Amino acid sequence: MPEKKIGIILDDDFGSKHIPPYPKPSFISFEHPVRINCILNHLERNGIFKDNRVVKVKPKKIDDAILELAHSKYHIETIKKISDVGGGLLDEEVFVTEDTFDLAKKAVGGAIEAIEGVVKNIFTQSFALIRPPGHHAHREKSSGLCIFNNIANSILYLRKKLSFSEKIAIIDIDDHFGDGLAQYFYDDPSVLYFSIHEFDFTEGALGMVDELGMDEGIGKNINFPVPEGITNADFYYCIDLLDPILNEFQPALIVVATGFDMYYADPIGNCSLTSIAYNKFADKILKIAENVCEGKISFILEGGYDIIGLPFCVEAIIKALLKEKYEPPDYEKNLSFLDDSKRKEIDKIKTFLKNLLNPYWTKIKI
Ligand SMILES: [Zn+2]
């Protein structure tokens, strides 16, 4: 195992540009530069950057042709034009400002730097602290606070520019289903997409348990919808599935769509995780990765909007990568809901999911 190097992809612009238009009493206001600043202040204050295994890295500079790997020219031009005229709302969940095009392009460059760095063994793991997020963005359109699809664009860059043809697993732990990201690879057997997300079982939406992929990619799209209010123990029970799946799939790289909006205090998500859940998740995924792909994991920031808890969640992941003990904040220790459980509902979904997957996976035992 080479010496540990964790690349943290940063840029001052993520902490100052693409500011939601105010006054706007809507949840779009939560995707804000403050998210990045509070994370960076916290990491600086807690000495993370003094550790010589942690390196600060700038996003890769990319041109528009790289964006075209994942997006239509029309979509790229639309964002550019709206930015050029000073911004506007694309829909109620997508705002564009005068600097959105440049920042969204930089976010794609940040994800590429993070992922390419791991593939090329420049970092053992990486974490791209970028915004705007990407997993809802489609080839033809922005959606759900996402402008360009940072992860899909990075994977298509690996495929088309670096001739990296090995298997890649995407683990999406954002509170919401990454509809854009799933769609890119829905028929691709070389990319596994596993998403755990809050789901309204009365409404129905994309992200259902029986969306398994199609054609060659069938069985490689795995949706684990969960009821709102899941707690840490529930989350661990769900992600237990990752052991057999990743051990059987044997990816050469794991990319984590790292949303923190399942955090209990998140203003958008309705789940009840605390920061230690992200520490345990990272610890688990690192152990699997060390076993199957020389520890190659890249974490790419997606959602997560509680600016008090968000910095702790990021620290929790980095501490796991450094194999150092993570100490959660005191205020998380005596929360009344910590022992609640949605286990019965989750059990039904888990059993149903395993039955659906059985024809395509041999190591997932019921
Ligand atoms: Zn989200």
XYZ file of C-alpha atoms and ligand atoms in Angstrom:
367
model
C 0.000 0.000 0.000
C 1.536 3.357 -1.018
C 1.879 6.193 1.476
C -1.471 7.801 2.267
C -2.268 11.037 0.407
C -5.734 12.525 0.616
C -6.447 15.181 -2.001
C -8.975 17.809 -0.928
C -10.158 19.747 -3.948
C -10.873 23.386 -3.087
C -11.247 26.773 -4.676
C -12.087 30.143 -3.128
C -14.782 30.669 -5.742
C -16.905 27.856 -4.281
C -17.110 29.939 -1.107
C -18.043 33.210 -2.786
C -19.877 32.724 -6.084
C -23.256 31.469 -7.345
C -25.159 33.063 -4.459
C -28.893 32.288 -4.440
C -30.991 35.309 -5.306
C -32.473 36.933 -2.194
C -35.033 37.571 -0.940
C -36.385 34.188 -1.882
C -38.248 32.340 0.862
C -37.722 28.972 -0.714
C -35.416 26.051 -0.062
C -33.206 27.018 -3.003
C -31.592 29.489 -0.669
C -29.843 26.701 1.201
C -27.396 25.907 -1.620
C -25.069 28.738 -0.677
C -21.316 29.531 -0.574
C -21.516 29.462 3.232
C -21.702 25.665 2.974
C -18.133 25.552 1.718
C -16.789 28.279 4.001
C -18.059 26.630 7.158
C -16.499 23.318 6.123
C -13.126 24.896 5.363
C -13.090 26.975 8.560
C -13.835 23.873 10.567
C -11.153 21.765 8.873
C -8.576 24.554 9.351
C -9.544 25.028 13.012
C -9.268 21.331 13.698
C -5.832 20.981 12.169
C -6.860 18.723 9.284
C -4.694 20.644 6.823
C -1.678 20.465 9.161
C -1.610 16.723 8.594
C 0.957 16.166 5.865
C -1.127 13.316 4.431
C -3.788 15.873 3.479
C -3.091 18.019 0.416
C -5.071 20.958 -0.930
C -5.602 20.780 -4.658
C -7.199 23.119 -7.197
C -9.852 21.949 -9.673
C -8.607 20.909 -13.072
C -8.973 23.626 -15.680
C -11.264 22.306 -18.369
C -12.674 23.688 -21.585
C -16.254 23.497 -22.803
C -15.507 20.431 -24.915
C -15.116 18.439 -21.681
C -18.623 19.483 -20.625
C -19.885 18.157 -23.947
C -18.903 14.657 -22.892
C -21.884 14.743 -20.535
C -24.132 17.536 -21.760
C -25.718 18.738 -24.959
C -24.334 21.896 -26.517
C -27.790 23.377 -26.113
C -27.767 22.885 -22.343
C -24.235 24.245 -22.009
C -25.078 27.286 -24.140
C -28.288 27.894 -22.184
C -26.439 28.123 -18.869
C -23.755 30.300 -20.435
C -26.303 32.694 -21.936
C -28.371 33.038 -18.774
C -25.182 33.706 -16.812
C -24.108 36.297 -19.406
C -27.319 38.263 -18.954
C -26.945 38.291 -15.166
C -28.847 35.160 -14.212
C -32.403 34.024 -13.618
C -34.454 31.073 -12.437
C -34.501 28.004 -14.696
C -37.170 26.525 -12.482
C -38.008 26.877 -8.831
C -35.173 24.548 -7.874
C -32.474 25.886 -10.203
C -31.129 29.396 -9.916
C -28.510 30.848 -12.226
C -26.420 33.929 -11.440
C -23.887 35.843 -13.507
C -21.096 33.525 -12.326
C -22.995 30.214 -12.408
C -21.600 28.968 -15.696
C -17.996 29.481 -14.602
C -18.557 27.985 -11.152
C -20.500 24.966 -12.413
C -17.746 24.320 -14.942
C -15.187 24.632 -12.146
C -17.185 22.115 -10.106
C -16.902 19.626 -12.959
C -13.146 20.350 -13.066
C -13.028 19.734 -9.303
C -14.686 16.355 -9.596
C -12.415 15.397 -12.494
C -9.319 16.398 -10.509
C -10.493 14.339 -7.530
C -11.281 11.236 -9.547
C -8.413 11.407 -12.021
C -5.984 11.933 -9.130
C -7.117 8.707 -7.494
C -7.048 6.749 -10.759
C -3.498 7.967 -11.433
C -2.349 7.188 -7.870
C -1.588 10.832 -7.115
C -3.945 10.509 -4.137
C -4.993 7.389 -2.288
C -8.394 8.986 -1.730
C -9.860 12.382 -2.508
C -12.701 14.649 -1.497
C -13.987 17.353 -3.850
C -15.552 20.171 -1.816
C -17.345 21.651 -4.771
C -20.653 23.292 -5.566
C -23.156 23.518 -7.190
C -23.974 19.843 -6.700
C -24.518 17.588 -9.714
C -26.415 14.338 -9.256
C -29.814 15.647 -10.431
C -28.441 17.193 -13.633
C -29.282 15.476 -16.930
C -27.616 15.572 -20.319
C -30.188 18.098 -21.546
C -31.134 20.012 -18.420
C -30.346 21.267 -14.967
C -32.490 20.074 -12.106
C -32.766 20.181 -8.333
C -30.045 22.775 -7.620
C -27.666 20.949 -9.985
C -26.308 22.598 -13.150
C -23.859 20.073 -14.624
C -23.491 16.466 -13.551
C -20.075 16.555 -11.882
C -19.720 12.813 -11.345
C -21.162 11.641 -14.662
C -18.965 14.141 -16.483
C -15.881 12.885 -14.629
C -16.623 9.253 -15.414
C -17.221 10.034 -19.081
C -13.927 11.952 -19.055
C -12.166 8.864 -17.670
C -13.766 6.729 -20.338
C -13.264 8.996 -23.338
C -10.113 10.974 -22.543
C -8.101 8.600 -20.372
C -9.271 5.322 -21.914
C -10.058 4.059 -18.420
C -12.359 1.132 -19.135
C -12.400 -0.639 -15.769
C -15.466 -1.033 -13.597
C -16.613 1.882 -11.465
C -19.049 1.822 -8.540
C -20.992 4.957 -7.624
C -22.437 5.001 -4.109
C -24.957 7.808 -3.680
C -25.751 8.613 -0.046
C -27.460 11.948 -0.641
C -30.926 12.116 0.906
C -32.404 12.390 -2.594
C -32.338 9.967 -5.479
C -29.672 10.985 -8.032
C -32.001 10.716 -10.991
C -29.609 12.369 -13.448
C -26.636 10.289 -12.407
C -28.562 7.005 -12.514
C -29.822 7.740 -16.000
C -26.356 8.214 -17.512
C -25.349 4.668 -16.705
C -28.702 2.886 -16.659
C -27.729 0.468 -19.452
C -24.005 0.363 -18.687
C -22.792 -2.846 -16.996
C -19.398 -1.288 -16.262
C -20.854 1.320 -13.909
C -22.740 0.227 -10.801
C -25.050 2.844 -9.313
C -26.176 2.212 -5.727
C -28.377 4.830 -4.119
C -29.888 4.994 -0.668
C -32.453 7.773 -0.519
C -35.475 9.009 1.338
C -38.622 8.038 -0.547
C -42.244 9.026 -0.238
C -43.946 5.662 -0.620
C -47.367 7.265 -0.982
C -46.442 9.534 -3.883
C -44.246 7.383 -6.093
C -41.330 8.907 -7.951
C -38.120 7.934 -9.638
C -35.776 5.978 -7.430
C -38.089 3.028 -6.877
C -36.712 -0.266 -5.727
C -37.545 -2.066 -8.980
C -35.576 0.282 -11.239
C -32.789 -2.190 -11.849
C -31.151 -0.864 -15.003
C -31.786 -2.055 -18.537
C -30.256 -4.052 -21.378
C -26.628 -4.900 -20.565
C -26.855 -2.818 -17.400
C -29.685 -4.718 -15.771
C -28.975 -5.474 -12.123
C -26.365 -2.708 -11.948
C -28.751 0.044 -10.865
C -29.609 -0.543 -7.236
C -32.079 1.732 -5.501
C -32.608 1.423 -1.779
C -35.486 3.787 -0.966
C -36.004 4.319 2.758
C -38.765 5.954 4.791
C -38.140 9.364 6.295
C -36.741 9.393 9.809
C -34.148 6.636 9.493
C -31.522 6.729 12.236
C -27.869 5.711 12.332
C -28.606 2.045 13.107
C -31.117 1.910 10.247
C -28.544 3.394 7.882
C -25.910 0.814 8.886
C -28.456 -1.941 8.344
C -29.085 -0.677 4.787
C -25.462 -0.219 3.789
C -24.592 -3.733 4.948
C -25.628 -4.630 1.406
C -22.537 -2.876 0.098
C -20.206 -5.634 1.321
C -21.520 -8.447 -0.873
C -22.326 -6.170 -3.805
C -18.945 -4.462 -4.035
C -17.053 -7.657 -3.327
C -18.819 -9.329 -6.191
C -18.712 -6.370 -8.585
C -14.980 -5.774 -7.950
C -14.813 -2.139 -9.103
C -11.443 -0.573 -9.882
C -12.696 2.710 -8.423
C -15.436 3.794 -6.016
C -17.009 7.228 -6.333
C -19.221 8.434 -3.506
C -21.923 10.981 -4.324
C -21.537 12.513 -0.899
C -24.686 14.297 0.158
C -25.169 15.062 3.836
C -28.852 15.916 3.760
C -29.829 12.772 5.678
C -28.311 14.618 8.651
C -30.989 15.076 11.305
C -30.869 18.874 11.307
C -30.841 19.274 7.541
C -33.470 21.790 6.425
C -34.387 19.769 3.304
C -33.915 16.097 4.197
C -36.176 14.343 6.710
C -33.870 11.649 8.051
C -32.176 11.425 11.426
C -28.495 10.625 10.942
C -25.760 12.176 13.048
C -22.191 12.793 11.947
C -20.874 9.492 13.309
C -22.957 7.721 10.620
C -20.770 9.298 7.939
C -17.644 8.288 9.840
C -18.796 4.676 10.007
C -19.893 4.728 6.376
C -16.471 5.993 5.244
C -14.724 3.450 7.443
C -16.785 0.652 5.902
C -16.316 1.782 2.329
C -12.584 2.262 2.889
C -12.227 -1.294 4.190
C -14.104 -2.640 1.172
C -12.067 -0.466 -1.206
C -8.781 -1.594 0.333
C -9.927 -5.105 -0.330
C -11.161 -4.703 -3.905
C -9.503 -1.637 -5.479
C -6.381 -0.623 -3.550
C -8.428 1.844 -1.514
C -9.339 3.978 -4.512
C -12.267 6.143 -3.425
C -13.237 9.625 -4.432
C -15.841 11.531 -2.427
C -17.671 14.221 -4.377
C -19.821 16.685 -2.424
C -23.480 16.746 -3.387
C -26.182 18.113 -1.039
C -26.166 18.831 2.698
C -27.457 22.153 3.963
C -27.233 22.309 7.751
C -24.265 24.593 8.117
C -23.726 23.618 11.760
C -23.590 19.869 11.137
C -22.104 19.834 7.632
C -18.501 20.582 8.721
C -18.607 17.750 11.267
C -19.904 15.318 8.654
C -17.028 16.176 6.318
C -14.504 15.905 9.147
C -16.049 12.539 10.066
C -15.258 11.192 6.599
C -11.721 12.588 6.446
C -10.925 11.182 9.912
C -12.060 7.748 8.741
C -9.795 8.006 5.704
C -6.906 8.998 7.971
C -7.817 6.111 10.293
C -8.037 8.482 13.214
C -10.717 8.562 15.878
C -13.564 10.938 15.100
C -15.146 12.677 18.070
C -18.712 13.885 17.345
C -19.795 17.236 18.814
C -21.349 17.101 22.283
C -24.680 18.398 21.034
C -25.204 15.204 19.036
C -24.773 12.896 22.008
C -28.111 12.996 23.832
C -30.599 13.474 21.041
C -33.978 11.974 21.899
C -34.447 10.048 18.628
C -31.125 8.203 18.529
C -32.701 4.854 19.453
C -35.738 5.190 17.177
C -35.951 2.723 14.327
C -37.680 2.166 11.021
C -36.300 -1.349 10.933
C -39.603 -3.094 10.144
C -40.293 -0.958 7.078
C -36.688 -1.192 5.940
C -36.703 -4.949 6.350
C -39.566 -5.272 3.898
C -37.785 -3.141 1.326
C -34.461 -4.898 1.855
C -35.999 -8.317 1.372
C -37.844 -7.175 -1.735
C -34.659 -5.623 -3.123
C -32.578 -8.729 -2.482
C -35.181 -10.866 -4.244
C -35.097 -8.566 -7.241
C -31.304 -8.639 -7.342
C -30.914 -12.364 -6.860
C -30.927 -13.244 -10.576
C -28.060 -10.842 -11.218
C -25.911 -11.307 -8.133
C -24.851 -14.596 -6.635
C -23.357 -13.540 -3.319
C -26.355 -11.676 -1.910
C -27.844 -14.263 0.364
C -31.425 -13.829 1.504
Zn -30.093 16.042 -1.707
